[in-house]
């Protein structure tokens, strides 16, 4: 990527040969960063971002969660999937730091999805959300190393707090 960007760098020599360009682009007004340095900065910034996958088969819930989590800031990348199968496709393409999954979905439920996540990326933090009782799921949550199970309806500030805690400490708090 950096090699591709280097070919667009403008040298002092090129500016000297083109007086009109030199007037528009004075080297004194440009930062002293090469394209390679900018590309490196972009790569560093992108690699620091925490990736969060939100999975729910109810579109309004998915929308509210993703919009609410986007308010956490640019250091988080929010990706959504409306089915368990679509979530698996995304998980196979790239690793996620945290997955928020609804328990009851039509194709692959949250329990099955978590088992597959554990096989593919054991370090991923998983949070379950459900309109049913989390208490009944404690045994399965413990077995699968689920960070937290949250009952719907959710308060967006609460879910943001849980996400911040999970990605900051990573300690289960069932």
PDB file of C-alpha atoms in Angstrom, residues 2 5-6 9-10 31-41:
ATOM      1  CA  UNK A   2       2.807   2.418   0.884  1.00  0.00           C
ATOM      2  CA  UNK A   5       1.081   6.004  -2.311  1.00  0.00           C
ATOM      3  CA  UNK A   6       4.771   6.920  -2.811  1.00  0.00           C
ATOM      4  CA  UNK A   9       4.433  12.131  -3.644  1.00  0.00           C
ATOM      5  CA  UNK A  10       5.453  15.528  -5.039  1.00  0.00           C
ATOM      6  CA  UNK A  31       3.409  19.228   6.402  1.00  0.00           C
ATOM      7  CA  UNK A  32       6.706  17.393   6.229  1.00  0.00           C
ATOM      8  CA  UNK A  33       5.087  13.966   5.909  1.00  0.00           C
ATOM      9  CA  UNK A  34       5.649  11.690   2.961  1.00  0.00           C
ATOM     10  CA  UNK A  35       2.831   9.575   1.554  1.00  0.00           C
ATOM     11  CA  UNK A  36       4.525   6.581   3.129  1.00  0.00           C
ATOM     12  CA  UNK A  37       4.340   8.230   6.552  1.00  0.00           C
ATOM     13  CA  UNK A  38       0.665   9.066   6.048  1.00  0.00           C
ATOM     14  CA  UNK A  39      -0.055   5.486   4.930  1.00  0.00           C
ATOM     15  CA  UNK A  40       1.779   4.157   7.997  1.00  0.00           C
ATOM     16  CA  UNK A  41      -0.276   6.440  10.243  1.00  0.00           C
TER      17      UNK A  41
END
